[in-house]
CSV table of C-alpha atoms and ligand atoms in Angstrom, one decimal:
chain,number,residue,atom,x,y,z
H,296,MET,CA,6.1,46.1,-7.0
H,297,ALA,CA,3.9,43.4,-6.3
H,298,GLU,CA,5.6,40.3,-4.9
H,299,GLN,CA,6.3,37.4,-7.5
H,300,LYS,CA,4.5,34.3,-6.7
H,301,VAL,CA,4.7,30.5,-7.8
H,302,HIS,CA,1.2,29.2,-8.5
H,303,LEU,CA,0.9,25.6,-7.5
H,304,LYS,CA,-2.1,23.1,-8.0
H,305,ILE,CA,-1.6,19.9,-5.8
H,306,ARG,CA,-3.7,16.7,-5.9
H,307,ARG,CA,-4.6,15.7,-2.3
H,308,GLN,CA,-5.9,12.6,-0.7
H,309,ASP,CA,-6.2,11.6,3.0
H,310,GLY,CA,-5.2,7.9,2.5
H,311,LEU,CA,-5.6,5.1,0.1
H,312,ASN,CA,-9.2,5.0,0.1
H,313,GLY,CA,-9.8,8.8,0.6
H,314,GLN,CA,-11.4,10.9,-2.2
H,315,ALA,CA,-8.7,13.1,-4.3
H,316,TYR,CA,-9.3,16.7,-4.3
H,317,TRP,CA,-7.4,19.6,-5.7
H,318,GLN,CA,-6.0,22.5,-3.8
H,319,GLU,CA,-4.3,25.7,-5.3
H,320,PHE,CA,-1.5,27.5,-3.4
H,321,LYS,CA,0.7,30.4,-4.1
H,322,VAL,CA,4.1,30.8,-2.6
H,323,PRO,CA,6.8,33.6,-3.0
H,324,TYR,CA,9.1,33.2,-5.7
H,325,GLU,CA,12.6,33.1,-5.1
H,326,PRO,CA,15.2,32.6,-8.0
H,327,GLY,CA,16.6,29.1,-8.3
H,328,MET,CA,13.9,27.5,-6.2
H,329,ASN,CA,12.6,23.9,-6.9
H,330,VAL,CA,9.5,22.2,-6.2
H,331,ILE,CA,10.6,20.9,-2.8
H,332,THR,CA,11.1,24.7,-1.6
H,333,CYS,CA,7.6,25.5,-2.5
H,334,LEU,CA,6.4,22.6,-0.6
H,335,GLU,CA,8.3,23.7,2.3
H,336,GLU,CA,7.0,27.1,2.1
H,337,ILE,CA,3.3,25.7,2.1
H,338,ARG,CA,4.4,23.3,5.2
H,339,ARG,CA,5.4,26.7,7.0
H,340,ASN,CA,2.3,28.5,6.0
H,341,PRO,CA,-0.5,26.0,5.1
H,342,LYS,CA,-3.1,28.1,3.2
H,343,THR,CA,-4.8,28.0,0.2
H,344,ALA,CA,-4.4,30.5,-2.6
H,345,ALA,CA,-7.7,31.9,-1.2
H,346,GLY,CA,-6.1,32.3,2.3
H,347,LYS,CA,-8.4,29.3,3.8
H,348,PRO,CA,-6.0,27.4,6.5
H,349,VAL,CA,-5.5,23.9,5.6
H,350,ALA,CA,-3.7,20.7,6.9
H,351,PRO,CA,-0.2,20.8,5.3
H,352,VAL,CA,0.7,18.8,2.2
H,353,ALA,CA,2.4,15.6,2.9
H,354,TRP,CA,5.5,14.9,0.8
H,355,GLU,CA,8.8,13.0,1.2
H,356,CYS,CA,12.2,13.7,0.6
H,357,CYS,CA,15.6,12.6,1.8
H,358,CYS,CA,19.0,13.6,0.1
H,359,LEU,CA,17.6,16.6,-1.8
H,360,GLU,CA,20.3,15.6,-4.5
H,361,GLU,CA,18.6,13.3,-6.8
H,362,VAL,CA,20.1,10.1,-5.3
H,363,CYS,CA,17.4,8.7,-2.8
H,364,GLY,CA,14.5,8.6,-5.2
H,365,ALA,CA,12.1,9.4,-2.2
H,366,CYS,CA,10.5,12.8,-3.8
H,367,SER,CA,9.2,11.1,-7.0
H,368,MET,CA,5.9,12.9,-8.1
H,369,ARG,CA,4.3,13.8,-11.2
H,370,ILE,CA,5.0,17.5,-11.9
H,371,ASN,CA,3.0,18.8,-14.8
H,372,GLY,CA,1.8,15.2,-15.7
H,373,THR,CA,5.5,13.7,-15.8
H,374,PRO,CA,7.1,11.5,-13.1
H,375,GLN,CA,10.1,12.9,-11.8
H,376,GLN,CA,12.0,14.2,-8.8
H,377,ALA,CA,10.8,17.2,-6.9
H,378,CYS,CA,14.1,17.8,-5.6
H,379,SER,CA,15.8,18.8,-8.8
H,380,ALA,CA,12.7,20.1,-10.5
H,381,LEU,CA,13.4,23.8,-10.7
H,382,VAL,CA,10.3,26.3,-10.7
H,383,GLU,CA,11.4,28.4,-13.7
H,384,ASP,CA,11.5,25.3,-15.9
H,385,PHE,CA,7.7,24.8,-15.7
H,386,GLN,CA,4.5,26.4,-16.8
H,387,GLN,CA,2.3,27.7,-14.1
H,388,PRO,CA,0.1,26.6,-12.3
H,389,ILE,CA,2.5,23.8,-11.6
H,390,THR,CA,0.3,20.6,-11.1
H,391,LEU,CA,1.9,18.2,-8.5
H,392,GLU,CA,0.3,14.7,-8.3
H,393,PRO,CA,1.3,11.6,-6.6
H,394,LEU,CA,2.9,8.9,-8.8
H,395,ASP,CA,-0.2,7.0,-10.2
H,396,THR,CA,1.4,3.2,-10.3
H,397,PHE,CA,1.5,3.0,-6.5
H,398,PRO,CA,-0.6,3.0,-3.6
H,399,ILE,CA,-1.1,6.4,-2.0
H,400,VAL,CA,-0.1,6.7,1.5
H,401,ARG,CA,-1.1,10.6,1.9
H,402,ASP,CA,-1.2,13.2,-0.6
H,403,LEU,CA,2.0,13.4,-2.7
H,404,ILE,CA,3.5,10.1,-0.6
H,405,VAL,CA,3.2,6.8,-2.1
H,406,ASP,CA,4.2,3.6,-1.2
H,407,ARG,CA,6.9,1.8,-3.6
H,408,SER,CA,7.3,-1.5,-1.6
H,409,GLU,CA,6.0,-3.3,-4.8
H,410,MET,CA,9.4,-2.5,-6.4
H,411,PHE,CA,11.5,-3.6,-3.5
H,412,ARG,CA,9.5,-6.8,-3.4
H,413,ASN,CA,10.1,-7.4,-7.0
H,414,LEU,CA,13.9,-6.7,-6.3
H,415,ILE,CA,13.9,-9.6,-3.9
H,416,ARG,CA,11.8,-11.6,-6.3
H,417,VAL,CA,14.6,-11.5,-8.9
H,418,LYS,CA,17.2,-11.6,-6.4
H,419,ALA,CA,18.9,-8.4,-7.4
H,420,TRP,CA,22.1,-8.6,-5.1
H,421,VAL,CA,25.3,-10.4,-5.1
H,422,PRO,CA,25.4,-13.0,-2.3
H,423,ILE,CA,28.8,-12.0,-0.6
H,424,ASP,CA,27.8,-12.4,3.0
H,425,GLY,CA,28.7,-15.8,4.6
H,426,THR,CA,30.8,-17.7,7.1
H,427,TYR,CA,34.0,-17.5,5.3
H,428,ASP,CA,36.0,-14.9,3.3
H,429,LEU,CA,35.4,-15.2,-0.4
H,430,GLY,CA,38.4,-13.3,-1.1
H,431,PRO,CA,38.7,-10.3,-3.5
H,432,GLY,CA,36.7,-11.7,-6.3
H,433,PRO,CA,37.6,-11.6,-10.1
H,434,ARG,CA,38.9,-8.4,-11.6
H,435,GLN,CA,36.7,-6.7,-14.0
H,436,PRO,CA,37.8,-4.7,-17.1
H,437,ALA,CA,37.4,-0.8,-17.0
H,438,LYS,CA,35.0,-0.9,-19.9
H,439,GLU,CA,32.5,-3.1,-18.1
H,440,GLN,CA,32.7,-1.0,-15.0
H,441,THR,CA,31.6,2.0,-17.1
H,442,TRP,CA,28.7,0.6,-18.3
H,443,MET,CA,27.6,-1.4,-15.2
H,444,TYR,CA,28.1,1.9,-13.3
H,445,VAL,CA,25.3,3.6,-15.2
H,446,LEU,CA,22.9,0.8,-14.4
H,447,SER,CA,24.0,0.8,-10.6
H,448,ARG,CA,22.7,4.4,-10.4
H,449,CYS,CA,19.1,3.5,-10.2
H,450,MET,CA,17.7,4.8,-7.2
H,451,THR,CA,14.4,2.8,-7.3
H,452,CYS,CA,12.6,6.2,-7.4
H,453,GLY,CA,9.5,4.6,-9.5
H,454,CYS,CA,9.5,7.1,-12.2
H,455,CYS,CA,9.9,4.5,-15.1
H,456,THR,CA,7.5,2.2,-13.5
H,457,ASP,CA,4.9,5.1,-13.2
H,458,ALA,CA,5.4,5.8,-16.9
H,459,CYS,CA,5.3,2.2,-18.2
H,460,PRO,CA,2.0,1.4,-19.4
H,461,GLN,CA,2.3,-2.3,-18.9
H,462,VAL,CA,2.5,-1.9,-15.2
H,463,ASN,CA,-1.1,-1.8,-14.1
H,464,ASP,CA,-3.8,-3.7,-12.4
H,465,ARG,CA,-4.2,-5.9,-15.4
H,466,HIS,CA,-0.5,-7.2,-15.5
H,467,GLU,CA,1.9,-8.1,-12.9
H,468,PHE,CA,4.9,-6.9,-14.8
H,469,ILE,CA,7.9,-6.3,-12.6
H,470,GLY,CA,8.8,-3.1,-14.5
H,471,PRO,CA,11.8,-1.8,-16.3
H,472,ALA,CA,13.8,-0.8,-13.3
H,473,ILE,CA,13.9,-4.3,-12.0
H,474,LEU,CA,14.6,-6.0,-15.5
H,475,SER,CA,17.7,-3.6,-15.8
H,476,GLN,CA,19.0,-4.4,-12.2
H,477,VAL,CA,19.0,-8.2,-13.3
H,478,ARG,CA,21.1,-7.3,-16.3
H,479,LEU,CA,23.5,-5.4,-13.9
H,480,PHE,CA,23.9,-8.4,-11.3
H,481,ASN,CA,24.1,-10.8,-14.1
H,482,ALA,CA,27.0,-9.1,-15.5
H,483,HIS,CA,28.8,-8.7,-12.1
H,484,PRO,CA,31.9,-11.1,-11.8
H,485,THR,CA,30.7,-12.8,-8.5
H,486,GLY,CA,26.7,-12.1,-9.1
H,487,LYS,CA,26.9,-14.0,-12.5
H,488,MET,CA,27.3,-17.3,-10.5
H,489,HIS,CA,23.5,-16.9,-10.0
H,490,ALA,CA,22.4,-15.5,-13.3
H,491,GLY,CA,20.3,-18.7,-13.8
H,492,VAL,CA,18.2,-18.1,-10.7
H,493,ARG,CA,17.6,-14.7,-12.0
H,494,MET,CA,17.0,-15.5,-15.6
H,495,ASP,CA,14.3,-18.2,-14.4
H,496,ALA,CA,12.5,-15.4,-12.4
H,497,VAL,CA,12.5,-12.8,-15.5
H,498,MET,CA,11.2,-15.6,-17.8
H,499,GLY,CA,8.3,-16.6,-15.3
H,500,PRO,CA,5.1,-14.7,-15.0
H,501,GLY,CA,5.2,-10.9,-14.7
H,502,GLY,CA,8.8,-10.9,-16.5
H,503,LEU,CA,10.3,-9.6,-19.8
H,504,THR,CA,7.6,-10.9,-22.1
H,505,GLU,CA,5.1,-8.4,-20.3
H,506,CYS,CA,7.3,-5.4,-21.8
H,507,GLY,CA,5.4,-3.8,-24.8
H,508,ASN,CA,8.6,-2.0,-25.9
H,509,ALA,CA,6.4,1.5,-25.6
H,510,GLN,CA,9.8,3.1,-24.5
H,511,ASN,CA,8.3,5.6,-22.1
H,512,CYS,CA,10.4,4.7,-19.4
H,513,VAL,CA,13.8,5.5,-20.8
H,514,GLU,CA,12.3,9.0,-21.4
H,515,VAL,CA,11.7,9.6,-17.8
H,516,CYS,CA,14.5,8.1,-16.1
H,517,PRO,CA,16.4,10.8,-14.2
H,518,LYS,CA,19.4,8.7,-14.5
H,519,GLU,CA,19.3,8.3,-17.8
H,520,ILE,CA,19.5,4.4,-17.5
H,521,PRO,CA,19.6,2.8,-20.9
H,522,LEU,CA,16.3,0.7,-19.8
H,523,THR,CA,15.1,-0.5,-23.2
H,524,GLN,CA,18.8,-1.4,-23.9
H,525,SER,CA,18.9,-3.6,-20.8
H,526,ILE,CA,15.7,-5.0,-21.7
H,527,SER,CA,16.6,-5.8,-25.2
H,528,GLU,CA,20.0,-7.5,-24.1
H,529,LEU,CA,18.2,-9.4,-21.4
H,530,GLY,CA,15.9,-10.8,-24.1
H,531,ARG,CA,18.9,-12.1,-26.1
H,532,ASP,CA,20.1,-13.5,-22.7
H,533,THR,CA,17.1,-15.3,-21.9
H,534,LEU,CA,16.9,-16.9,-25.6
H,535,ALA,CA,20.5,-18.1,-25.0
H,536,TYR,CA,19.6,-19.3,-21.4
H,537,GLY,CA,16.4,-20.8,-22.4
H,538,ILE,CA,18.4,-23.3,-25.1
H,539,LYS,CA,20.9,-23.9,-22.4
H,540,ARG,CA,18.5,-24.7,-19.8
H,541,PHE,CA,16.6,-27.1,-22.1
H,542,PHE,CA,19.9,-29.1,-22.3
H,543,SER,CA,21.3,-28.8,-19.0
H,544,LYS,CA,20.4,-29.2,-15.0
H,545,PRO,CA,18.9,-26.4,-13.1
H,546,ASP,CA,21.2,-23.5,-11.6
H,547,VAL,CA,22.5,-23.5,-8.1
H,548,GLU,CA,19.8,-22.0,-5.7
H,549,MET,CA,20.8,-19.0,-3.6
B,735,SF4,S1,9.8,-0.3,-22.8
B,735,SF4,FE1,8.8,-1.8,-21.7
B,735,SF4,S2,9.2,-1.4,-19.8
B,735,SF4,FE2,9.8,0.4,-21.0
B,735,SF4,S3,7.9,1.7,-20.8
B,735,SF4,FE3,7.6,0.4,-22.6
B,735,SF4,S4,6.6,-1.4,-21.6
B,735,SF4,FE4,7.3,-0.3,-20.2
B,736,SF4,S1,15.7,3.0,-13.6
B,736,SF4,FE1,15.7,5.3,-13.5
B,736,SF4,S2,13.4,6.0,-13.4
B,736,SF4,FE2,13.7,3.6,-13.0
B,736,SF4,S3,13.6,3.5,-10.9
B,736,SF4,FE3,15.9,3.6,-11.6
B,736,SF4,S4,16.4,5.6,-11.3
B,736,SF4,FE4,14.2,5.5,-11.3
B,737,FES,S1,15.0,13.8,-2.2
B,737,FES,FE1,16.4,12.6,-2.7
B,737,FES,S2,16.1,12.2,-4.9
B,737,FES,FE2,14.9,13.9,-4.2
């Protein structure tokens, strides 16, 4: 009986300014294999479907359990994690492309630094490091912990940003994941002390008003983070904050 194969079509590019091109590969099928397993097989034996030796395909992964966000790519056109993408769930040939929103480093590897720069821009952290002990912090009801935990599962994988039509060369929109993190840190018992600084950031250029409410983001998030809910809650909060800011002094700087 002929060996069962997985047929892959991969968009490749040597670097940021290189020319994109497609190559096809066929790797032996094994039950339960995922897209990373296929890419590992191509790395072991870098030959096209026609048998031509080529440079191994470049891609990234780390955790292999949908936690680090490194293996994001477009699989059959949809941004998702390659480590949790089971071959049997896809129609063949399976097309692999780099995320479109970020600069290409090589083949399927993109540079997601912009997301991390945006997290810095909105101060998505709780400032607990200092020269003195801040103590245990206020207690938090279990109900709040539950919904905040869902938001905290964001792995900055970039899938939502890739799917969002508002993140492009014409806008400086920071994207849905960053807005959701603002909601998370503003709700944190210690983080909320600096909520105003974050609100100022999301009310500025590239912030909340750039969202066109297309809802593509929430559909692709592998962690099922309620991004559009975060965005609408944040919209309500910015309205209240705007009124408060109008009548009071600026918030504390971090
Ligand atoms: S709802 Fe907003 S953030 Fe989400 S995809 Fe649409 S425009 Fe982008
Ligand atoms: S919100 Fe979801 S899709 Fe967006 S970066 Fe976080 S985990 Fe990825
Ligand atoms: S390798 Fe970490 S999310 Fe896929």
